[in-house]
């Protein structure tokens, strides 16, 4: 999550400073033009990331209140000199930034009374009635779970479920053998994973239920496939396919016209190439023009499946910033949005942070909690995030945050693995602090 000390008032002053219509120029624009940005230090940082070859391109979306969003961008969506300039409508793999969107869908159904926050998951997926828990991480030997998994636990990664990006030992082998791999990176690895991966979200969830948990439900925070399983709960509770629910109940009403599980071929020209760092070299992993994201996934991955633009994701964060409504469209009540962005961890459970390579938020129990699909800052951190900030990131370097108290937000888009190859979070925070200090 971005570390910021600026106030919402400072950002509002910046956005109202006469530069509201500014849109950052492509990398080919003269420097004298680019300096017109209302966020000159952030603009300079983005340009330095491109100039020093950390990334071909980068886009940021920053906003306060209901003033127009400021977009800052530099570079292109791929290394090739002929690649389109990176901009607000470029498409990026947001991976785990899918989780908060899935969480919002769940909160909509909770508000409607179709799901209970502390209702057993087995009410929607009967296979979860008889879960078992690993006795030791060194084997698959297990015992019956002491309590049922609840919706709260799926939303907060406290259900005891594993995740191939962090699980180790025999359980990791069991996950991979069963195809519990709701993640797409490139065509080669995707072809291999499809040999064992379940073909539907229903089959995926039922298969997950056959594998032991890493801990008793509600006793430990551990990054997981909980939001992927939540996608199946949403299907059952809503009576419609998960991806259709997101499209009809969130994307279309919000005007998020560039958010996809499957990128249409007609939009491939906007899709950034995904890269992977191997030592000191960056190599293409998934080229935009022939991307695996142009093909339908095995099923819609609620934890890591979406491609989106900075403009679209800003629509989502703006909705949360404004308490569940945007441009006259209300998706949830203010109290539901506040609940989503509050600390929902079960009693006695603390947030233990994640590896930077996962895209998640660094932090610890003293300062950080966890809401529905994202981290929640519990106290003002000197030189850091303010109390109430809700945030998360993606495995390919994307990040977002929402401060609903001070009503400001930010999104940053890049696409390279691992996400912590460069200190983009702290770099952006430092640049923003410098920019916003001018308006205090």
mmCIF file with all atom_site columns, C-alpha atoms in Angstrom, residues 289-389:
data_model
loop_
_atom_site.group_PDB
_atom_site.id
_atom_site.type_symbol
_atom_site.label_atom_id
_atom_site.label_alt_id
_atom_site.label_comp_id
_atom_site.label_asym_id
_atom_site.label_entity_id
_atom_site.label_seq_id
_atom_site.pdbx_PDB_ins_code
_atom_site.Cartn_x
_atom_site.Cartn_y
_atom_site.Cartn_z
_atom_site.occupancy
_atom_site.B_iso_or_equiv
_atom_site.pdbx_formal_charge
_atom_site.auth_seq_id
_atom_site.auth_comp_id
_atom_site.auth_asym_id
_atom_site.auth_atom_id
_atom_site.pdbx_PDB_model_num
ATOM 1   C CA . UNK A 1 289 ? -1.080  -8.720  -29.012 1.00 0.00 ? 289 UNK A CA 1
ATOM 2   C CA . UNK A 1 290 ? -1.083  -12.496 -28.422 1.00 0.00 ? 290 UNK A CA 1
ATOM 3   C CA . UNK A 1 291 ? -1.872  -12.527 -24.707 1.00 0.00 ? 291 UNK A CA 1
ATOM 4   C CA . UNK A 1 292 ? -3.327  -15.509 -22.907 1.00 0.00 ? 292 UNK A CA 1
ATOM 5   C CA . UNK A 1 293 ? -5.857  -12.988 -21.553 1.00 0.00 ? 293 UNK A CA 1
ATOM 6   C CA . UNK A 1 294 ? -7.409  -12.862 -25.013 1.00 0.00 ? 294 UNK A CA 1
ATOM 7   C CA . UNK A 1 295 ? -8.662  -16.414 -24.297 1.00 0.00 ? 295 UNK A CA 1
ATOM 8   C CA . UNK A 1 296 ? -11.404 -17.254 -21.787 1.00 0.00 ? 296 UNK A CA 1
ATOM 9   C CA . UNK A 1 297 ? -10.020 -18.563 -18.476 1.00 0.00 ? 297 UNK A CA 1
ATOM 10  C CA . UNK A 1 298 ? -10.959 -21.999 -17.170 1.00 0.00 ? 298 UNK A CA 1
ATOM 11  C CA . UNK A 1 299 ? -13.443 -20.106 -14.997 1.00 0.00 ? 299 UNK A CA 1
ATOM 12  C CA . UNK A 1 300 ? -13.534 -16.524 -13.665 1.00 0.00 ? 300 UNK A CA 1
ATOM 13  C CA . UNK A 1 301 ? -10.907 -16.143 -10.952 1.00 0.00 ? 301 UNK A CA 1
ATOM 14  C CA . UNK A 1 302 ? -12.249 -13.925 -8.182  1.00 0.00 ? 302 UNK A CA 1
ATOM 15  C CA . UNK A 1 303 ? -8.813  -13.649 -6.627  1.00 0.00 ? 303 UNK A CA 1
ATOM 16  C CA . UNK A 1 304 ? -6.583  -12.785 -9.570  1.00 0.00 ? 304 UNK A CA 1
ATOM 17  C CA . UNK A 1 305 ? -8.383  -12.864 -12.906 1.00 0.00 ? 305 UNK A CA 1
ATOM 18  C CA . UNK A 1 306 ? -9.090  -9.325  -14.092 1.00 0.00 ? 306 UNK A CA 1
ATOM 19  C CA . UNK A 1 307 ? -7.529  -6.965  -16.595 1.00 0.00 ? 307 UNK A CA 1
ATOM 20  C CA . UNK A 1 308 ? -8.407  -3.295  -16.156 1.00 0.00 ? 308 UNK A CA 1
ATOM 21  C CA . UNK A 1 309 ? -7.393  0.280   -16.941 1.00 0.00 ? 309 UNK A CA 1
ATOM 22  C CA . UNK A 1 310 ? -6.341  3.059   -14.595 1.00 0.00 ? 310 UNK A CA 1
ATOM 23  C CA . UNK A 1 311 ? -9.490  4.953   -15.543 1.00 0.00 ? 311 UNK A CA 1
ATOM 24  C CA . UNK A 1 312 ? -11.734 1.977   -14.756 1.00 0.00 ? 312 UNK A CA 1
ATOM 25  C CA . UNK A 1 313 ? -10.044 1.075   -11.500 1.00 0.00 ? 313 UNK A CA 1
ATOM 26  C CA . UNK A 1 314 ? -10.273 4.691   -10.411 1.00 0.00 ? 314 UNK A CA 1
ATOM 27  C CA . UNK A 1 315 ? -14.045 4.409   -10.903 1.00 0.00 ? 315 UNK A CA 1
ATOM 28  C CA . UNK A 1 316 ? -14.024 1.513   -8.439  1.00 0.00 ? 316 UNK A CA 1
ATOM 29  C CA . UNK A 1 317 ? -11.857 3.286   -5.854  1.00 0.00 ? 317 UNK A CA 1
ATOM 30  C CA . UNK A 1 318 ? -13.885 6.479   -6.273  1.00 0.00 ? 318 UNK A CA 1
ATOM 31  C CA . UNK A 1 319 ? -17.043 4.521   -5.451  1.00 0.00 ? 319 UNK A CA 1
ATOM 32  C CA . UNK A 1 320 ? -15.461 3.227   -2.243  1.00 0.00 ? 320 UNK A CA 1
ATOM 33  C CA . UNK A 1 321 ? -14.110 6.665   -1.363  1.00 0.00 ? 321 UNK A CA 1
ATOM 34  C CA . UNK A 1 322 ? -17.628 8.071   -1.701  1.00 0.00 ? 322 UNK A CA 1
ATOM 35  C CA . UNK A 1 323 ? -19.276 5.435   0.461   1.00 0.00 ? 323 UNK A CA 1
ATOM 36  C CA . UNK A 1 324 ? -20.728 3.149   -2.190  1.00 0.00 ? 324 UNK A CA 1
ATOM 37  C CA . UNK A 1 325 ? -22.141 5.603   -4.744  1.00 0.00 ? 325 UNK A CA 1
ATOM 38  C CA . UNK A 1 326 ? -20.733 7.384   -7.780  1.00 0.00 ? 326 UNK A CA 1
ATOM 39  C CA . UNK A 1 327 ? -22.316 9.716   -10.336 1.00 0.00 ? 327 UNK A CA 1
ATOM 40  C CA . UNK A 1 328 ? -25.805 9.002   -9.066  1.00 0.00 ? 328 UNK A CA 1
ATOM 41  C CA . UNK A 1 329 ? -25.339 5.215   -9.049  1.00 0.00 ? 329 UNK A CA 1
ATOM 42  C CA . UNK A 1 330 ? -25.399 3.545   -5.637  1.00 0.00 ? 330 UNK A CA 1
ATOM 43  C CA . UNK A 1 331 ? -24.145 -0.025  -5.332  1.00 0.00 ? 331 UNK A CA 1
ATOM 44  C CA . UNK A 1 332 ? -24.082 -0.295  -1.533  1.00 0.00 ? 332 UNK A CA 1
ATOM 45  C CA . UNK A 1 333 ? -25.157 1.818   1.413   1.00 0.00 ? 333 UNK A CA 1
ATOM 46  C CA . UNK A 1 334 ? -22.500 3.959   3.145   1.00 0.00 ? 334 UNK A CA 1
ATOM 47  C CA . UNK A 1 335 ? -22.535 1.656   6.165   1.00 0.00 ? 335 UNK A CA 1
ATOM 48  C CA . UNK A 1 336 ? -21.899 -1.364  3.937   1.00 0.00 ? 336 UNK A CA 1
ATOM 49  C CA . UNK A 1 337 ? -18.949 0.329   2.235   1.00 0.00 ? 337 UNK A CA 1
ATOM 50  C CA . UNK A 1 338 ? -17.597 1.310   5.649   1.00 0.00 ? 338 UNK A CA 1
ATOM 51  C CA . UNK A 1 339 ? -17.977 -2.268  6.870   1.00 0.00 ? 339 UNK A CA 1
ATOM 52  C CA . UNK A 1 340 ? -16.092 -3.572  3.840   1.00 0.00 ? 340 UNK A CA 1
ATOM 53  C CA . UNK A 1 341 ? -13.171 -1.236  4.579   1.00 0.00 ? 341 UNK A CA 1
ATOM 54  C CA . UNK A 1 342 ? -13.112 -1.901  8.325   1.00 0.00 ? 342 UNK A CA 1
ATOM 55  C CA . UNK A 1 343 ? -11.101 -4.483  10.231  1.00 0.00 ? 343 UNK A CA 1
ATOM 56  C CA . UNK A 1 344 ? -13.141 -7.697  9.857   1.00 0.00 ? 344 UNK A CA 1
ATOM 57  C CA . UNK A 1 345 ? -10.628 -10.145 11.302  1.00 0.00 ? 345 UNK A CA 1
ATOM 58  C CA . UNK A 1 346 ? -12.105 -12.712 13.698  1.00 0.00 ? 346 UNK A CA 1
ATOM 59  C CA . UNK A 1 347 ? -11.468 -12.058 17.411  1.00 0.00 ? 347 UNK A CA 1
ATOM 60  C CA . UNK A 1 348 ? -7.903  -12.830 18.403  1.00 0.00 ? 348 UNK A CA 1
ATOM 61  C CA . UNK A 1 349 ? -6.574  -12.967 14.826  1.00 0.00 ? 349 UNK A CA 1
ATOM 62  C CA . UNK A 1 350 ? -3.974  -10.454 13.666  1.00 0.00 ? 350 UNK A CA 1
ATOM 63  C CA . UNK A 1 351 ? -2.724  -9.484  10.232  1.00 0.00 ? 351 UNK A CA 1
ATOM 64  C CA . UNK A 1 352 ? 0.737   -10.910 9.618   1.00 0.00 ? 352 UNK A CA 1
ATOM 65  C CA . UNK A 1 353 ? 1.621   -9.258  6.280   1.00 0.00 ? 353 UNK A CA 1
ATOM 66  C CA . UNK A 1 354 ? 2.680   -10.937 3.041   1.00 0.00 ? 354 UNK A CA 1
ATOM 67  C CA . UNK A 1 355 ? 5.734   -11.231 0.847   1.00 0.00 ? 355 UNK A CA 1
ATOM 68  C CA . UNK A 1 356 ? 6.219   -8.180  -1.352  1.00 0.00 ? 356 UNK A CA 1
ATOM 69  C CA . UNK A 1 357 ? 6.272   -10.432 -4.414  1.00 0.00 ? 357 UNK A CA 1
ATOM 70  C CA . UNK A 1 358 ? 2.574   -11.239 -3.917  1.00 0.00 ? 358 UNK A CA 1
ATOM 71  C CA . UNK A 1 359 ? 1.536   -7.622  -4.393  1.00 0.00 ? 359 UNK A CA 1
ATOM 72  C CA . UNK A 1 360 ? -0.066  -7.435  -0.951  1.00 0.00 ? 360 UNK A CA 1
ATOM 73  C CA . UNK A 1 361 ? 0.360   -4.794  1.721   1.00 0.00 ? 361 UNK A CA 1
ATOM 74  C CA . UNK A 1 362 ? 3.325   -4.881  4.066   1.00 0.00 ? 362 UNK A CA 1
ATOM 75  C CA . UNK A 1 363 ? 2.621   -4.230  7.725   1.00 0.00 ? 363 UNK A CA 1
ATOM 76  C CA . UNK A 1 364 ? 1.953   -5.910  11.012  1.00 0.00 ? 364 UNK A CA 1
ATOM 77  C CA . UNK A 1 365 ? -0.530  -6.428  13.799  1.00 0.00 ? 365 UNK A CA 1
ATOM 78  C CA . UNK A 1 366 ? 0.280   -3.133  15.524  1.00 0.00 ? 366 UNK A CA 1
ATOM 79  C CA . UNK A 1 367 ? -0.751  -0.994  12.559  1.00 0.00 ? 367 UNK A CA 1
ATOM 80  C CA . UNK A 1 368 ? -2.683  -3.143  10.127  1.00 0.00 ? 368 UNK A CA 1
ATOM 81  C CA . UNK A 1 369 ? -5.918  -5.089  10.041  1.00 0.00 ? 369 UNK A CA 1
ATOM 82  C CA . UNK A 1 370 ? -7.814  -6.674  7.202   1.00 0.00 ? 370 UNK A CA 1
ATOM 83  C CA . UNK A 1 371 ? -11.199 -5.888  5.719   1.00 0.00 ? 371 UNK A CA 1
ATOM 84  C CA . UNK A 1 372 ? -13.071 -7.551  2.876   1.00 0.00 ? 372 UNK A CA 1
ATOM 85  C CA . UNK A 1 373 ? -10.416 -8.251  0.269   1.00 0.00 ? 373 UNK A CA 1
ATOM 86  C CA . UNK A 1 374 ? -7.936  -5.567  1.358   1.00 0.00 ? 374 UNK A CA 1
ATOM 87  C CA . UNK A 1 375 ? -5.759  -4.321  4.193   1.00 0.00 ? 375 UNK A CA 1
ATOM 88  C CA . UNK A 1 376 ? -6.953  -1.646  6.627   1.00 0.00 ? 376 UNK A CA 1
ATOM 89  C CA . UNK A 1 377 ? -4.639  0.759   8.461   1.00 0.00 ? 377 UNK A CA 1
ATOM 90  C CA . UNK A 1 378 ? -5.663  0.808   12.137  1.00 0.00 ? 378 UNK A CA 1
ATOM 91  C CA . UNK A 1 379 ? -3.695  3.838   13.393  1.00 0.00 ? 379 UNK A CA 1
ATOM 92  C CA . UNK A 1 380 ? -2.024  6.882   11.903  1.00 0.00 ? 380 UNK A CA 1
ATOM 93  C CA . UNK A 1 381 ? 1.531   5.867   11.024  1.00 0.00 ? 381 UNK A CA 1
ATOM 94  C CA . UNK A 1 382 ? 4.084   8.702   11.294  1.00 0.00 ? 382 UNK A CA 1
ATOM 95  C CA . UNK A 1 383 ? 5.316   9.326   7.762   1.00 0.00 ? 383 UNK A CA 1
ATOM 96  C CA . UNK A 1 384 ? 2.977   6.618   6.545   1.00 0.00 ? 384 UNK A CA 1
ATOM 97  C CA . UNK A 1 385 ? -0.622  5.667   5.928   1.00 0.00 ? 385 UNK A CA 1
ATOM 98  C CA . UNK A 1 386 ? -3.486  7.289   7.799   1.00 0.00 ? 386 UNK A CA 1
ATOM 99  C CA . UNK A 1 387 ? -6.001  5.436   9.935   1.00 0.00 ? 387 UNK A CA 1
ATOM 100 C CA . UNK A 1 388 ? -8.805  3.968   7.847   1.00 0.00 ? 388 UNK A CA 1
ATOM 101 C CA . UNK A 1 389 ? -6.847  3.569   4.606   1.00 0.00 ? 389 UNK A CA 1
#
